[in-house]
Short mmCIF file of C-alpha atoms in Angstrom, two decimals:
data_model
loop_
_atom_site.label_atom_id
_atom_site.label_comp_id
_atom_site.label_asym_id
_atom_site.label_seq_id
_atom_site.Cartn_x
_atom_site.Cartn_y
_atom_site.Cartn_z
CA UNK A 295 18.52 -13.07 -1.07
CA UNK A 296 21.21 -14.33 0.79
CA UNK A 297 24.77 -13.54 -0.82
CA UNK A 298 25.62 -10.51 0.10
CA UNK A 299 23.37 -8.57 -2.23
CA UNK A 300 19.92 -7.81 -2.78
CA UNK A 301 17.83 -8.17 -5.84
CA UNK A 302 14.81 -6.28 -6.70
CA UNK A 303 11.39 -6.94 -7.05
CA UNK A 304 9.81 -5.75 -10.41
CA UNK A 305 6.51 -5.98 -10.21
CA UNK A 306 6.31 -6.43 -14.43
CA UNK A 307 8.38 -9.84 -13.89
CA UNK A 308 8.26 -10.86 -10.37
CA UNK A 309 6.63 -14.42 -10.54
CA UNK A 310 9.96 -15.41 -12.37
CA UNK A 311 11.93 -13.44 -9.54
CA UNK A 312 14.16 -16.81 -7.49
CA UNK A 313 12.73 -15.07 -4.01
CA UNK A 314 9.52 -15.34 -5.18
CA UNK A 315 10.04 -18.79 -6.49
CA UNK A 316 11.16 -19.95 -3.00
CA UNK A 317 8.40 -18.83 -1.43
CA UNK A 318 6.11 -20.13 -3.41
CA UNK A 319 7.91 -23.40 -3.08
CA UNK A 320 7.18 -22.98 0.87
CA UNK A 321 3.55 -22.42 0.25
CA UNK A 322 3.01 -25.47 -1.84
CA UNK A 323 4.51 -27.16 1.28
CA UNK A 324 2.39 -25.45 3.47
CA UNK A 325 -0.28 -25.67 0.92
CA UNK A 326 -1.86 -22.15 1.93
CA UNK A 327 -1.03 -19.07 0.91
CA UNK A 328 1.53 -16.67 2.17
CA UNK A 329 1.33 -12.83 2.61
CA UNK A 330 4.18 -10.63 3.24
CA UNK A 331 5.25 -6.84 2.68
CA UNK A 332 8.07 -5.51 0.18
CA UNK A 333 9.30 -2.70 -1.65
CA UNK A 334 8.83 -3.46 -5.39
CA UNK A 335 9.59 -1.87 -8.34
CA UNK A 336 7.23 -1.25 -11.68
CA UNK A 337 9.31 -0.38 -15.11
CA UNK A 338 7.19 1.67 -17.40
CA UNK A 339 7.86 2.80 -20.91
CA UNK A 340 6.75 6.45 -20.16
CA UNK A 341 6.72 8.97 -17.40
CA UNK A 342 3.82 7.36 -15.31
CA UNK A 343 3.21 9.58 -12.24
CA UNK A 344 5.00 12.47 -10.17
CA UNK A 345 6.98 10.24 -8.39
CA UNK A 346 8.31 8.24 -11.24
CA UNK A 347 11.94 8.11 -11.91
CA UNK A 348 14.67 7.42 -14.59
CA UNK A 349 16.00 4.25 -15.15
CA UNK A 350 19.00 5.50 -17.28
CA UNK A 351 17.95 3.63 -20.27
CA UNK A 352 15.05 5.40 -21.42
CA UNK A 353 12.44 3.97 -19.27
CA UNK A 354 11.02 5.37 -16.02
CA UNK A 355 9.93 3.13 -12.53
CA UNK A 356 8.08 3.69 -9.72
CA UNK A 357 8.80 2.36 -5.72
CA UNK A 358 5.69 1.25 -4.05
CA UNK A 359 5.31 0.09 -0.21
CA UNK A 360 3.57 -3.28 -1.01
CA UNK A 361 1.88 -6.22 0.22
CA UNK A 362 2.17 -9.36 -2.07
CA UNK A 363 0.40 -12.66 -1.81
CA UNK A 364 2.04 -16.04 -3.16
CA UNK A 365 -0.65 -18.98 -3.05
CA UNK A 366 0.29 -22.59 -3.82
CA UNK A 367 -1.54 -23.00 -6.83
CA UNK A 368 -0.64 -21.88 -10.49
CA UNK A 369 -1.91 -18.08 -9.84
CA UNK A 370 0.64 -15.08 -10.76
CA UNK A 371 1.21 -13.29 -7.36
CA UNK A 372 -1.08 -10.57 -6.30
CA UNK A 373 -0.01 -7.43 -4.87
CA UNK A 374 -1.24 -4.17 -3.65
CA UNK A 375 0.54 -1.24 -3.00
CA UNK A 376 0.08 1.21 0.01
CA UNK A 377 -2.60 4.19 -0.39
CA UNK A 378 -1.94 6.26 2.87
CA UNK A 379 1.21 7.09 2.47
CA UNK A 380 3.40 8.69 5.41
CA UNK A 381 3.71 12.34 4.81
CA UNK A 382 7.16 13.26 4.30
CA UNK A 383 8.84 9.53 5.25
CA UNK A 384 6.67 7.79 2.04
CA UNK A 385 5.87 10.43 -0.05
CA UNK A 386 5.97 14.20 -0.47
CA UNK A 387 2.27 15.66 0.01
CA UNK A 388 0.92 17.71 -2.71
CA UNK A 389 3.31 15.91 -5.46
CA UNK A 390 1.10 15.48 -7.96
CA UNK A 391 1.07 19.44 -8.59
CA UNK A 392 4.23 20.35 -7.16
CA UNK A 393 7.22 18.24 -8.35
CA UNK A 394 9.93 20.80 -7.11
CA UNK A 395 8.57 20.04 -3.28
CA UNK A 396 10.14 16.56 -3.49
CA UNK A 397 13.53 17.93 -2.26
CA UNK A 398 11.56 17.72 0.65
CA UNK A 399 11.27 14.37 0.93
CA UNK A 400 12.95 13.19 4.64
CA UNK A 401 15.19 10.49 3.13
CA UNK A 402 13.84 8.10 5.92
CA UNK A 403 12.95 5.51 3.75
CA UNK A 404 14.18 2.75 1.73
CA UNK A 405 14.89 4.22 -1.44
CA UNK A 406 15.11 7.71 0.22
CA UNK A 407 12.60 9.10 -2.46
CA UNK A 408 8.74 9.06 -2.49
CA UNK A 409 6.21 6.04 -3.41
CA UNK A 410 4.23 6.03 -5.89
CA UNK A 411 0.63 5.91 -5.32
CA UNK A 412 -1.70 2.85 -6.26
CA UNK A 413 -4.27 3.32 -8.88
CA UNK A 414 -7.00 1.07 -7.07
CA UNK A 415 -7.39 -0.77 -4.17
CA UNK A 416 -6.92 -4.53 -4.01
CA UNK A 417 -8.18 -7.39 -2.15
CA UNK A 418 -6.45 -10.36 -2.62
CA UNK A 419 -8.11 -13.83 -2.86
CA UNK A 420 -7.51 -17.50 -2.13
CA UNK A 421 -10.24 -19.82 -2.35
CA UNK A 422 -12.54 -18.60 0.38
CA UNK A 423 -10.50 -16.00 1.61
CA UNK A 424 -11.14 -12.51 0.47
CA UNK A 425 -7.78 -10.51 2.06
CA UNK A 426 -7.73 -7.12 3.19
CA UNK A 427 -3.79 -5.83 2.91
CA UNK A 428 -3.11 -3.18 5.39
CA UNK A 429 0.06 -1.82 5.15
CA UNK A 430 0.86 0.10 8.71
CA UNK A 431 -0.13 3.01 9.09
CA UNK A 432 -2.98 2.31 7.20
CA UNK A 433 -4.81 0.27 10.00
CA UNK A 434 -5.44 3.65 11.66
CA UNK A 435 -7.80 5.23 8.60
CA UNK A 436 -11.42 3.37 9.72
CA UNK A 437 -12.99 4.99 6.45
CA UNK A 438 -9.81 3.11 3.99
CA UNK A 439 -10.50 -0.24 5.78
CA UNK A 440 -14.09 -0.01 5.51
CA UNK A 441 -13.98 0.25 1.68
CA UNK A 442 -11.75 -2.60 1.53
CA UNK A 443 -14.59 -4.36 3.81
CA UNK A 444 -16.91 -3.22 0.89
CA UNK A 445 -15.21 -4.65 -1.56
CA UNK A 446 -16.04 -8.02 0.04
CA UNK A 447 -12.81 -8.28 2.52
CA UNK A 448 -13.86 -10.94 4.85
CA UNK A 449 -10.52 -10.75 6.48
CA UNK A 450 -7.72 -8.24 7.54
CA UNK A 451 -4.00 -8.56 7.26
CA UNK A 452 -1.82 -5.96 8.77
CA UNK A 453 2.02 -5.99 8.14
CA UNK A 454 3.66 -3.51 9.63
CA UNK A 455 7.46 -2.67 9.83
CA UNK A 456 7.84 -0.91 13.70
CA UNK A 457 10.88 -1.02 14.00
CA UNK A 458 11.32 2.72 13.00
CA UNK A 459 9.84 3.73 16.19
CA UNK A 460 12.56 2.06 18.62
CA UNK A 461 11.67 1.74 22.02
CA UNK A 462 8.82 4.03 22.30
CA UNK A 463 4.64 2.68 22.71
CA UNK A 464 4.33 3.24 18.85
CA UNK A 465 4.26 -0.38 18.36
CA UNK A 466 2.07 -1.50 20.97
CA UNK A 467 -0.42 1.35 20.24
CA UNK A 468 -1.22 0.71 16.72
CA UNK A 469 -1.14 -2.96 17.76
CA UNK A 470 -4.22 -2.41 20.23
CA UNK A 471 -5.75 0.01 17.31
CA UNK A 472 -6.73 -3.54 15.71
CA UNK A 473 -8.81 -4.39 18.35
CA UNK A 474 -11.29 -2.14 17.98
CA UNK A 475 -10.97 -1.58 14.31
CA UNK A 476 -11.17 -5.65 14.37
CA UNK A 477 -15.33 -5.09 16.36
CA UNK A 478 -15.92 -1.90 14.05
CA UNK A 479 -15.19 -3.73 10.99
CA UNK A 480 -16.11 -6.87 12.18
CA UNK A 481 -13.63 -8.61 10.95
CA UNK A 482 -11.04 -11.02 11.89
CA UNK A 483 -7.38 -9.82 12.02
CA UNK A 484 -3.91 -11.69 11.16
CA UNK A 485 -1.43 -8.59 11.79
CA UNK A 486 2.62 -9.47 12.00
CA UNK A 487 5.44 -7.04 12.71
CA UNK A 488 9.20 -6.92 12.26
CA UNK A 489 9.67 -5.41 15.56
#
């Protein structure tokens, strides 16, 4: 938001969050949906997972690398959370078993902590569209995408933030990966970058 400051996105609350309610105001003009990445939060009343966190008033959260979609109708927003995780950037491997190794954790990413992983996978819907979200890095795992295909994806939608990887071919190789992952899977591909 524009002001200086920047307010979260809880997941438990988000279709009343302003951001959310401005761009759902641009998809009812566009009348189509819109689909776009973010870091959101989920409050919890209990510890939830390894990579959960205090909120300083008795109730824990989790960070997830997400995908949301806002549609012009009267539907709450759907979101989906990455699953492949960036070693060390996104999340601490092994964290589930080993708390302690998050002091590992590379501080390279927004809230300098680990994600928290999704429970399921998630396709999200629109009339005839049946959504794939791939978040990044996750458009280079052919066995992940082809369980989203399962799950009736008749589409793909990367969103990717590349602008971590400066000047080097980073970018333009994962965006030629969707070429081919586009024939394997055949599927069609809407993929936008920051970068």
């Amino acid at each position: 938001l524009k002001g200086g400051h920047e307010t979260p996105l809880i997941l438990n609350t988000i279709d009343s969050s302003e951001i959310i309610k401005r761009i759902k105001k641009i998809s009812v003009e566009l009348n189509a949906p819109i689909i776009t990445g973010a870091i959101c939060f989920q409050l919890f009343q209990n510890l939830n997972s390894s990579s959960s966190k205090p909120t300083g008033d008795g109730r824990f959260f989790d960070v997830y690398n997400a995908s949301l979609m806002i549609t012009p109708d009267n539907r709450k927003v759907q979101w989906a959370a990455k699953s492949k995780l960036v070693p060390f950037m996104e999340r601490v491997p092994f964290l589930d078993n080993f708390s302690f190794m998050e002091k590992f954790h590379l501080s390279l990413n927004q809230m300098k902590s680990s994600y928290a992983k999704p429970l399921q996978q998630t396709i999200f819907t629109y009339r005839n569209i049946k959504a794939a979200p791939v978040i990044c890095m996750e458009s280079v795992f052919p066995d992940h995408i082809r369980d989203l295909v399962k799950k009736g994806a008749n589409c793909l939608t990367v969103m990717t933030n590349e602008s971590w990887s400066g000047t080097t071919i980073g970018p333009a190789q994962q965006a030629y990966y969707c070429v081919p992952l586009a024939l394997t899977m055949n599927r069609s591909i809407a993929r936008s970058a920051n970068s």
